[in-house]
Amino acid sequence: MERSLNRREFLAATGALVLGSEDALEASEKAPIPQRTLGRTGVKVPILGFGTAPAGIRRSLQIGADLYHEAIDLGVNYFDTAPTHTGYGRAQAQLGQVIRSRRKDLFLATKCHEARGDAALRMLERNLKELKTDHADLVYVHSLGDLDLRTVASKNGILPALIKAKREGLTRFIGVTGHHRPHKFLRVLQDFDLDVIMCAVNFVDRHTYGFEQKVWPVAAKQQVGLVAMKVFGGMVYSDKSMSNSKMPREHLDSAFRYALSVPHVSLAVIGMATREELHQNVARARRFQPLTDQEKQALGTTGRRLANRWGAHLGAVT
């Protein structure tokens, strides 16, 4: 059974004690999560999105659903999910329990990891059935870097198929996600009208993959919504455990602020599996302040050092 943080533990974990007064602490706890517009979609979203893979893998159906209900109550209503075989465990089934009664309360993004259009549409149909809804708000081509670009962009590929799905009302918006091979994103941005892209963006991997320098300025000119993922470096697996963060703990706050300080970014999707993680990230979102120039300079030095250590951990660069 998961235990809630008491007040002192929560404040210590999130760093809120530095605010200096009980009144300030109370105000911070009650502050709404800031919102931004998700590019050309025109939709207002919280700057913190819920990545469901960790909860889908680590939590039961009911505990996961309870966690999502609490997130919505706290103002985190953007949910990023995908089917089991893409590494999301039971996340969609958990969300389905929530959507049955709260579909209007959340922005739902799911994914299809297929290059061919017919296979992608079958997957989308299964996703919606598991999610207990007749439409998604956003459907992504999942992990573009792993897919054959010629097939993806062909007349029988997934992108034309998702455009058809959008036209038929199965999704409001379409996009692509990816962790590596930034050149593929530039190609699809050139050839297709995308609504949103989600890329691996953090102050370490900018020195390896560089989505925020190479891809996002092009997307921003087209008013494509920009979503940051792998903000903490991604999940780390070992024989005995799984961590939600490759990023050293002392840099988590700076990593969150870095992602949301990149020009035109709308939100950061963070993987969460416990109430403690949810409340810590909600606190980060509520007290968010952009990085100063001095902080950016310091993070540049730290990021280059960590990038040398991490290497191309998310896949090939080219």
Short mmCIF file of N, CA and C in Angstrom, two decimals, residues 152-304:
data_model
loop_
_atom_site.label_atom_id
_atom_site.label_comp_id
_atom_site.label_asym_id
_atom_site.label_seq_id
_atom_site.Cartn_x
_atom_site.Cartn_y
_atom_site.Cartn_z
N VAL A 152 6.74 5.17 -43.67
CA VAL A 152 5.95 6.10 -42.86
C VAL A 152 5.31 7.17 -43.74
N ALA A 153 6.09 7.70 -44.68
CA ALA A 153 5.63 8.84 -45.49
C ALA A 153 4.97 8.43 -46.80
N SER A 154 4.94 7.15 -47.11
CA SER A 154 4.35 6.70 -48.37
C SER A 154 2.83 6.83 -48.33
N LYS A 155 2.19 6.66 -49.48
CA LYS A 155 0.73 6.80 -49.52
C LYS A 155 0.03 5.75 -48.68
N ASN A 156 0.72 4.62 -48.42
CA ASN A 156 0.16 3.57 -47.57
C ASN A 156 0.76 3.57 -46.17
N GLY A 157 1.42 4.68 -45.83
CA GLY A 157 2.10 4.76 -44.56
C GLY A 157 1.23 5.29 -43.43
N ILE A 158 1.81 5.33 -42.25
CA ILE A 158 1.05 5.71 -41.06
C ILE A 158 0.63 7.17 -41.08
N LEU A 159 1.44 8.06 -41.61
CA LEU A 159 1.06 9.47 -41.54
C LEU A 159 -0.18 9.78 -42.38
N PRO A 160 -0.26 9.34 -43.63
CA PRO A 160 -1.53 9.52 -44.35
C PRO A 160 -2.71 8.84 -43.65
N ALA A 161 -2.44 7.68 -43.02
CA ALA A 161 -3.52 6.98 -42.30
C ALA A 161 -4.02 7.79 -41.12
N LEU A 162 -3.10 8.43 -40.38
CA LEU A 162 -3.53 9.23 -39.23
C LEU A 162 -4.24 10.51 -39.69
N ILE A 163 -3.85 11.05 -40.83
CA ILE A 163 -4.59 12.19 -41.38
C ILE A 163 -6.03 11.77 -41.68
N LYS A 164 -6.19 10.56 -42.20
CA LYS A 164 -7.53 10.02 -42.45
C LYS A 164 -8.29 9.83 -41.14
N ALA A 165 -7.61 9.30 -40.12
CA ALA A 165 -8.25 9.10 -38.82
C ALA A 165 -8.70 10.43 -38.22
N LYS A 166 -7.90 11.46 -38.41
CA LYS A 166 -8.27 12.79 -37.93
C LYS A 166 -9.51 13.29 -38.66
N ARG A 167 -9.53 13.10 -39.96
CA ARG A 167 -10.67 13.53 -40.76
C ARG A 167 -11.95 12.80 -40.34
N GLU A 168 -11.82 11.56 -39.91
CA GLU A 168 -12.97 10.76 -39.53
C GLU A 168 -13.36 10.90 -38.05
N GLY A 169 -12.63 11.74 -37.32
CA GLY A 169 -13.00 12.02 -35.94
C GLY A 169 -12.46 11.05 -34.91
N LEU A 170 -11.52 10.18 -35.29
CA LEU A 170 -10.93 9.26 -34.33
C LEU A 170 -9.89 9.96 -33.46
N THR A 171 -9.39 11.08 -33.93
CA THR A 171 -8.48 11.90 -33.15
C THR A 171 -8.65 13.35 -33.56
N ARG A 172 -8.40 14.24 -32.63
CA ARG A 172 -8.49 15.67 -32.94
C ARG A 172 -7.21 16.17 -33.61
N PHE A 173 -6.07 15.60 -33.19
CA PHE A 173 -4.77 16.07 -33.67
C PHE A 173 -3.84 14.89 -33.90
N ILE A 174 -2.79 15.12 -34.70
CA ILE A 174 -1.81 14.07 -34.95
C ILE A 174 -0.40 14.64 -34.75
N GLY A 175 0.54 13.72 -34.49
CA GLY A 175 1.91 14.15 -34.29
C GLY A 175 2.88 13.00 -34.39
N VAL A 176 4.14 13.27 -34.07
CA VAL A 176 5.19 12.25 -34.06
C VAL A 176 6.00 12.40 -32.79
N THR A 177 6.56 11.27 -32.33
CA THR A 177 7.45 11.30 -31.17
C THR A 177 8.77 10.65 -31.54
N GLY A 178 9.79 10.92 -30.75
CA GLY A 178 11.06 10.25 -30.99
C GLY A 178 12.14 10.65 -30.03
N HIS A 179 13.12 9.76 -29.92
CA HIS A 179 14.25 9.94 -29.01
C HIS A 179 15.56 10.20 -29.74
N HIS A 180 15.59 9.85 -31.03
CA HIS A 180 16.87 9.93 -31.75
C HIS A 180 16.60 10.15 -33.24
N ARG A 181 17.67 10.26 -34.01
CA ARG A 181 17.62 10.54 -35.45
C ARG A 181 16.79 11.78 -35.78
N PRO A 182 17.24 12.96 -35.34
CA PRO A 182 16.49 14.20 -35.57
C PRO A 182 16.20 14.49 -37.04
N HIS A 183 17.03 14.00 -37.96
CA HIS A 183 16.83 14.31 -39.38
C HIS A 183 15.49 13.79 -39.89
N LYS A 184 14.99 12.71 -39.28
CA LYS A 184 13.70 12.17 -39.72
C LYS A 184 12.56 13.15 -39.41
N PHE A 185 12.69 13.86 -38.32
CA PHE A 185 11.66 14.83 -37.95
C PHE A 185 11.64 16.00 -38.93
N LEU A 186 12.82 16.42 -39.33
CA LEU A 186 12.88 17.52 -40.31
C LEU A 186 12.22 17.11 -41.62
N ARG A 187 12.38 15.84 -41.99
CA ARG A 187 11.77 15.36 -43.23
C ARG A 187 10.24 15.38 -43.14
N VAL A 188 9.68 14.85 -42.06
CA VAL A 188 8.21 14.79 -41.99
C VAL A 188 7.62 16.18 -41.76
N LEU A 189 8.36 17.07 -41.10
CA LEU A 189 7.88 18.44 -40.95
C LEU A 189 7.81 19.14 -42.31
N GLN A 190 8.68 18.75 -43.20
CA GLN A 190 8.69 19.33 -44.55
C GLN A 190 7.51 18.83 -45.38
N ASP A 191 7.12 17.57 -45.17
CA ASP A 191 6.15 16.93 -46.06
C ASP A 191 4.73 16.82 -45.51
N PHE A 192 4.55 17.01 -44.20
CA PHE A 192 3.24 16.80 -43.59
C PHE A 192 2.87 17.93 -42.64
N ASP A 193 1.57 18.18 -42.52
CA ASP A 193 1.07 19.18 -41.58
C ASP A 193 0.82 18.50 -40.23
N LEU A 194 1.79 18.58 -39.36
CA LEU A 194 1.67 17.98 -38.04
C LEU A 194 1.14 19.00 -37.05
N ASP A 195 0.44 18.52 -36.04
CA ASP A 195 -0.07 19.39 -34.99
C ASP A 195 0.89 19.49 -33.82
N VAL A 196 1.56 18.37 -33.49
CA VAL A 196 2.40 18.30 -32.29
C VAL A 196 3.59 17.38 -32.57
N ILE A 197 4.74 17.69 -31.98
CA ILE A 197 5.84 16.73 -31.92
C ILE A 197 6.32 16.64 -30.48
N MET A 198 6.72 15.45 -30.09
CA MET A 198 7.28 15.22 -28.75
C MET A 198 8.65 14.59 -28.91
N CYS A 199 9.66 15.22 -28.32
CA CYS A 199 11.03 14.78 -28.49
C CYS A 199 11.73 14.67 -27.13
N ALA A 200 12.80 13.87 -27.13
CA ALA A 200 13.64 13.78 -25.95
C ALA A 200 14.44 15.07 -25.80
N VAL A 201 14.16 15.79 -24.73
CA VAL A 201 14.78 17.10 -24.52
C VAL A 201 15.23 17.23 -23.07
N ASN A 202 16.53 17.34 -22.87
CA ASN A 202 17.06 17.66 -21.54
C ASN A 202 18.42 18.30 -21.71
N PHE A 203 18.95 18.88 -20.64
CA PHE A 203 20.16 19.68 -20.78
C PHE A 203 21.41 18.84 -21.00
N VAL A 204 21.27 17.51 -20.91
CA VAL A 204 22.37 16.61 -21.23
C VAL A 204 22.31 16.18 -22.70
N ASP A 205 21.17 15.64 -23.10
CA ASP A 205 21.04 15.09 -24.44
C ASP A 205 20.99 16.16 -25.53
N ARG A 206 20.89 17.42 -25.17
CA ARG A 206 21.00 18.47 -26.18
C ARG A 206 22.37 18.42 -26.85
N HIS A 207 23.38 17.91 -26.11
CA HIS A 207 24.73 17.83 -26.66
C HIS A 207 24.94 16.58 -27.50
N THR A 208 23.97 15.67 -27.47
CA THR A 208 24.07 14.43 -28.25
C THR A 208 23.07 14.43 -29.41
N TYR A 209 21.80 14.69 -29.12
CA TYR A 209 20.74 14.63 -30.13
C TYR A 209 20.31 16.01 -30.62
N GLY A 210 20.18 16.94 -29.71
CA GLY A 210 19.96 18.34 -30.09
C GLY A 210 18.64 18.65 -30.75
N PHE A 211 17.56 17.98 -30.34
CA PHE A 211 16.25 18.27 -30.93
C PHE A 211 15.87 19.75 -30.77
N GLU A 212 16.20 20.33 -29.60
CA GLU A 212 15.79 21.71 -29.35
C GLU A 212 16.55 22.70 -30.22
N GLN A 213 17.72 22.33 -30.73
CA GLN A 213 18.44 23.21 -31.64
C GLN A 213 18.16 22.91 -33.10
N LYS A 214 18.01 21.62 -33.44
CA LYS A 214 17.92 21.20 -34.84
C LYS A 214 16.49 21.17 -35.38
N VAL A 215 15.56 20.72 -34.55
CA VAL A 215 14.20 20.42 -35.02
C VAL A 215 13.18 21.44 -34.55
N TRP A 216 13.23 21.79 -33.29
CA TRP A 216 12.16 22.61 -32.72
C TRP A 216 12.04 24.00 -33.33
N PRO A 217 13.12 24.67 -33.70
CA PRO A 217 12.94 25.97 -34.36
C PRO A 217 12.16 25.87 -35.67
N VAL A 218 12.39 24.80 -36.43
CA VAL A 218 11.64 24.58 -37.68
C VAL A 218 10.17 24.33 -37.36
N ALA A 219 9.92 23.48 -36.37
CA ALA A 219 8.54 23.17 -35.99
C ALA A 219 7.82 24.41 -35.46
N ALA A 220 8.52 25.21 -34.69
CA ALA A 220 7.89 26.40 -34.10
C ALA A 220 7.44 27.38 -35.18
N LYS A 221 8.22 27.48 -36.27
CA LYS A 221 7.82 28.36 -37.37
C LYS A 221 6.52 27.92 -38.01
N GLN A 222 6.23 26.62 -37.91
CA GLN A 222 4.99 26.08 -38.45
C GLN A 222 3.89 26.04 -37.39
N GLN A 223 4.17 26.57 -36.22
CA GLN A 223 3.23 26.59 -35.09
C GLN A 223 2.85 25.19 -34.63
N VAL A 224 3.77 24.26 -34.79
CA VAL A 224 3.57 22.90 -34.28
C VAL A 224 3.76 22.93 -32.77
N GLY A 225 2.89 22.28 -32.03
CA GLY A 225 3.03 22.20 -30.58
C GLY A 225 4.25 21.39 -30.20
N LEU A 226 5.00 21.85 -29.21
CA LEU A 226 6.24 21.21 -28.80
C LEU A 226 6.11 20.63 -27.40
N VAL A 227 6.36 19.33 -27.28
CA VAL A 227 6.25 18.63 -26.00
C VAL A 227 7.60 17.99 -25.68
N ALA A 228 8.10 18.24 -24.48
CA ALA A 228 9.37 17.66 -24.05
C ALA A 228 9.13 16.36 -23.31
N MET A 229 9.92 15.34 -23.64
CA MET A 229 9.91 14.09 -22.87
C MET A 229 11.35 13.72 -22.54
N LYS A 230 11.51 12.66 -21.76
CA LYS A 230 12.83 12.25 -21.27
C LYS A 230 13.55 13.43 -20.62
N VAL A 231 12.78 14.26 -19.95
CA VAL A 231 13.30 15.46 -19.29
C VAL A 231 14.32 15.10 -18.22
N PHE A 232 14.11 13.95 -17.57
CA PHE A 232 15.05 13.47 -16.55
C PHE A 232 15.96 12.37 -17.10
N GLY A 233 16.06 12.28 -18.42
CA GLY A 233 16.97 11.33 -19.04
C GLY A 233 16.38 9.98 -19.38
N GLY A 234 15.16 9.72 -18.93
CA GLY A 234 14.53 8.44 -19.22
C GLY A 234 14.67 7.44 -18.10
N MET A 235 13.89 6.37 -18.21
CA MET A 235 13.92 5.32 -17.19
C MET A 235 15.19 4.51 -17.29
N VAL A 236 15.65 4.02 -16.13
CA VAL A 236 16.84 3.19 -16.05
C VAL A 236 16.44 1.85 -15.45
N TYR A 237 16.77 0.78 -16.15
CA TYR A 237 16.41 -0.56 -15.71
C TYR A 237 17.66 -1.29 -15.22
N SER A 238 17.46 -2.12 -14.20
CA SER A 238 18.50 -3.03 -13.75
C SER A 238 17.84 -4.38 -13.49
N ASP A 239 18.62 -5.35 -13.06
CA ASP A 239 18.07 -6.68 -12.81
C ASP A 239 17.04 -6.67 -11.68
N LYS A 240 17.17 -5.73 -10.74
CA LYS A 240 16.33 -5.76 -9.55
C LYS A 240 15.38 -4.58 -9.42
N SER A 241 15.56 -3.54 -10.22
CA SER A 241 14.75 -2.35 -9.99
C SER A 241 14.61 -1.54 -11.27
N MET A 242 13.76 -0.51 -11.19
CA MET A 242 13.59 0.43 -12.28
C MET A 242 13.51 1.82 -11.68
N SER A 243 14.28 2.73 -12.19
CA SER A 243 14.24 4.11 -11.74
C SER A 243 13.62 4.96 -12.83
N ASN A 244 12.83 5.98 -12.42
CA ASN A 244 12.22 6.88 -13.40
C ASN A 244 13.21 7.90 -13.93
N SER A 245 14.43 7.94 -13.39
CA SER A 245 15.32 9.03 -13.74
C SER A 245 16.76 8.58 -13.90
N LYS A 246 17.32 8.86 -15.08
CA LYS A 246 18.76 8.69 -15.29
C LYS A 246 19.52 9.90 -14.74
N MET A 247 18.82 11.01 -14.63
CA MET A 247 19.41 12.27 -14.19
C MET A 247 19.80 12.18 -12.70
N PRO A 248 21.00 12.64 -12.33
CA PRO A 248 21.34 12.70 -10.91
C PRO A 248 20.31 13.53 -10.14
N ARG A 249 19.97 13.07 -8.95
CA ARG A 249 18.88 13.68 -8.18
C ARG A 249 19.09 15.18 -7.96
N GLU A 250 20.33 15.60 -7.77
CA GLU A 250 20.59 17.01 -7.48
C GLU A 250 20.28 17.92 -8.67
N HIS A 251 20.09 17.34 -9.86
CA HIS A 251 19.81 18.14 -11.04
C HIS A 251 18.36 18.06 -11.51
N LEU A 252 17.49 17.38 -10.78
CA LEU A 252 16.12 17.19 -11.25
C LEU A 252 15.36 18.51 -11.40
N ASP A 253 15.46 19.38 -10.40
CA ASP A 253 14.76 20.66 -10.49
C ASP A 253 15.25 21.47 -11.69
N SER A 254 16.57 21.51 -11.88
CA SER A 254 17.13 22.26 -13.00
C SER A 254 16.72 21.64 -14.34
N ALA A 255 16.65 20.31 -14.39
CA ALA A 255 16.24 19.64 -15.63
C ALA A 255 14.80 19.99 -15.99
N PHE A 256 13.93 20.02 -15.00
CA PHE A 256 12.54 20.40 -15.24
C PHE A 256 12.47 21.84 -15.76
N ARG A 257 13.19 22.74 -15.11
CA ARG A 257 13.17 24.13 -15.52
C ARG A 257 13.81 24.32 -16.89
N TYR A 258 14.86 23.54 -17.20
CA TYR A 258 15.49 23.63 -18.51
C TYR A 258 14.49 23.33 -19.62
N ALA A 259 13.78 22.21 -19.50
CA ALA A 259 12.85 21.80 -20.55
C ALA A 259 11.80 22.86 -20.81
N LEU A 260 11.29 23.45 -19.74
CA LEU A 260 10.22 24.43 -19.88
C LEU A 260 10.74 25.83 -20.19
N SER A 261 12.06 25.98 -20.24
CA SER A 261 12.66 27.26 -20.64
C SER A 261 13.06 27.27 -22.11
N VAL A 262 12.97 26.12 -22.77
CA VAL A 262 13.25 26.08 -24.21
C VAL A 262 12.17 26.88 -24.94
N PRO A 263 12.53 27.75 -25.86
CA PRO A 263 11.53 28.58 -26.55
C PRO A 263 10.43 27.75 -27.20
N HIS A 264 9.19 28.19 -26.99
CA HIS A 264 7.98 27.66 -27.62
C HIS A 264 7.50 26.33 -27.05
N VAL A 265 8.21 25.73 -26.09
CA VAL A 265 7.75 24.47 -25.52
C VAL A 265 6.45 24.70 -24.77
N SER A 266 5.53 23.74 -24.89
CA SER A 266 4.24 23.87 -24.23
C SER A 266 4.19 23.14 -22.90
N LEU A 267 4.76 21.94 -22.84
CA LEU A 267 4.71 21.19 -21.59
C LEU A 267 5.81 20.15 -21.57
N ALA A 268 6.08 19.64 -20.38
CA ALA A 268 7.01 18.54 -20.17
C ALA A 268 6.22 17.34 -19.68
N VAL A 269 6.34 16.21 -20.37
CA VAL A 269 5.69 14.97 -19.95
C VAL A 269 6.68 14.20 -19.08
N ILE A 270 6.28 13.94 -17.84
CA ILE A 270 7.13 13.27 -16.88
C ILE A 270 6.51 11.93 -16.51
N GLY A 271 7.28 10.86 -16.57
CA GLY A 271 6.81 9.56 -16.13
C GLY A 271 6.71 9.50 -14.62
N MET A 272 5.57 9.05 -14.11
CA MET A 272 5.34 8.99 -12.66
C MET A 272 4.64 7.69 -12.30
N ALA A 273 4.98 7.15 -11.12
CA ALA A 273 4.37 5.90 -10.69
C ALA A 273 3.88 5.93 -9.26
N THR A 274 4.18 6.99 -8.51
CA THR A 274 3.77 7.06 -7.11
C THR A 274 3.18 8.43 -6.80
N ARG A 275 2.47 8.50 -5.69
CA ARG A 275 1.92 9.78 -5.24
C ARG A 275 3.05 10.75 -4.89
N GLU A 276 4.13 10.23 -4.32
CA GLU A 276 5.27 11.09 -4.00
C GLU A 276 5.81 11.77 -5.24
N GLU A 277 6.00 11.00 -6.32
CA GLU A 277 6.50 11.57 -7.57
C GLU A 277 5.51 12.58 -8.14
N LEU A 278 4.25 12.26 -8.09
CA LEU A 278 3.22 13.18 -8.58
C LEU A 278 3.29 14.51 -7.84
N HIS A 279 3.31 14.46 -6.51
CA HIS A 279 3.30 15.70 -5.73
C HIS A 279 4.61 16.47 -5.90
N GLN A 280 5.71 15.79 -6.03
CA GLN A 280 6.98 16.48 -6.25
C GLN A 280 6.95 17.24 -7.57
N ASN A 281 6.45 16.62 -8.62
CA ASN A 281 6.43 17.28 -9.92
C ASN A 281 5.37 18.36 -10.01
N VAL A 282 4.25 18.18 -9.33
CA VAL A 282 3.25 19.25 -9.26
C VAL A 282 3.86 20.47 -8.57
N ALA A 283 4.62 20.23 -7.49
CA ALA A 283 5.29 21.35 -6.81
C ALA A 283 6.28 22.05 -7.74
N ARG A 284 7.02 21.28 -8.51
CA ARG A 284 7.96 21.88 -9.47
C ARG A 284 7.21 22.75 -10.48
N ALA A 285 6.08 22.25 -10.97
CA ALA A 285 5.30 23.01 -11.95
C ALA A 285 4.73 24.28 -11.35
N ARG A 286 4.23 24.21 -10.13
CA ARG A 286 3.61 25.37 -9.50
C ARG A 286 4.61 26.47 -9.22
N ARG A 287 5.84 26.10 -8.92
CA ARG A 287 6.83 27.13 -8.59
C ARG A 287 7.79 27.42 -9.76
N PHE A 288 7.45 26.95 -10.95
CA PHE A 288 8.35 27.09 -12.09
C PHE A 288 8.76 28.53 -12.35
N GLN A 289 10.04 28.72 -12.58
CA GLN A 289 10.61 29.98 -13.03
C GLN A 289 11.63 29.65 -14.12
N PRO A 290 11.62 30.41 -15.23
CA PRO A 290 12.61 30.13 -16.29
C PRO A 290 14.03 30.24 -15.77
N LEU A 291 14.94 29.51 -16.41
CA LEU A 291 16.35 29.59 -16.04
C LEU A 291 16.90 30.97 -16.35
N THR A 292 17.78 31.44 -15.49
CA THR A 292 18.50 32.67 -15.77
C THR A 292 19.67 32.38 -16.71
N ASP A 293 20.24 33.41 -17.29
CA ASP A 293 21.39 33.22 -18.17
C ASP A 293 22.54 32.55 -17.43
N GLN A 294 22.75 32.93 -16.18
CA GLN A 294 23.82 32.34 -15.40
C GLN A 294 23.56 30.85 -15.16
N GLU A 295 22.32 30.49 -14.88
CA GLU A 295 21.97 29.08 -14.69
C GLU A 295 22.13 28.29 -15.98
N LYS A 296 21.77 28.87 -17.09
CA LYS A 296 21.94 28.19 -18.38
C LYS A 296 23.42 27.91 -18.65
N GLN A 297 24.26 28.87 -18.33
CA GLN A 297 25.69 28.69 -18.55
C GLN A 297 26.23 27.55 -17.69
N ALA A 298 25.82 27.51 -16.43
CA ALA A 298 26.28 26.45 -15.53
C ALA A 298 25.78 25.08 -15.98
N LEU A 299 24.53 25.03 -16.43
CA LEU A 299 23.97 23.76 -16.91
C LEU A 299 24.67 23.29 -18.18
N GLY A 300 25.13 24.23 -18.99
CA GLY A 300 25.86 23.85 -20.20
C GLY A 300 27.10 23.07 -19.86
N THR A 301 27.82 23.52 -18.86
CA THR A 301 29.04 22.82 -18.43
C THR A 301 28.71 21.45 -17.86
N THR A 302 27.70 21.40 -16.99
CA THR A 302 27.29 20.12 -16.40
C THR A 302 26.75 19.17 -17.47
N GLY A 303 25.95 19.71 -18.39
CA GLY A 303 25.36 18.89 -19.43
C GLY A 303 26.40 18.25 -20.33
N ARG A 304 27.43 19.00 -20.71
CA ARG A 304 28.48 18.43 -21.56
C ARG A 304 29.23 17.31 -20.84
#
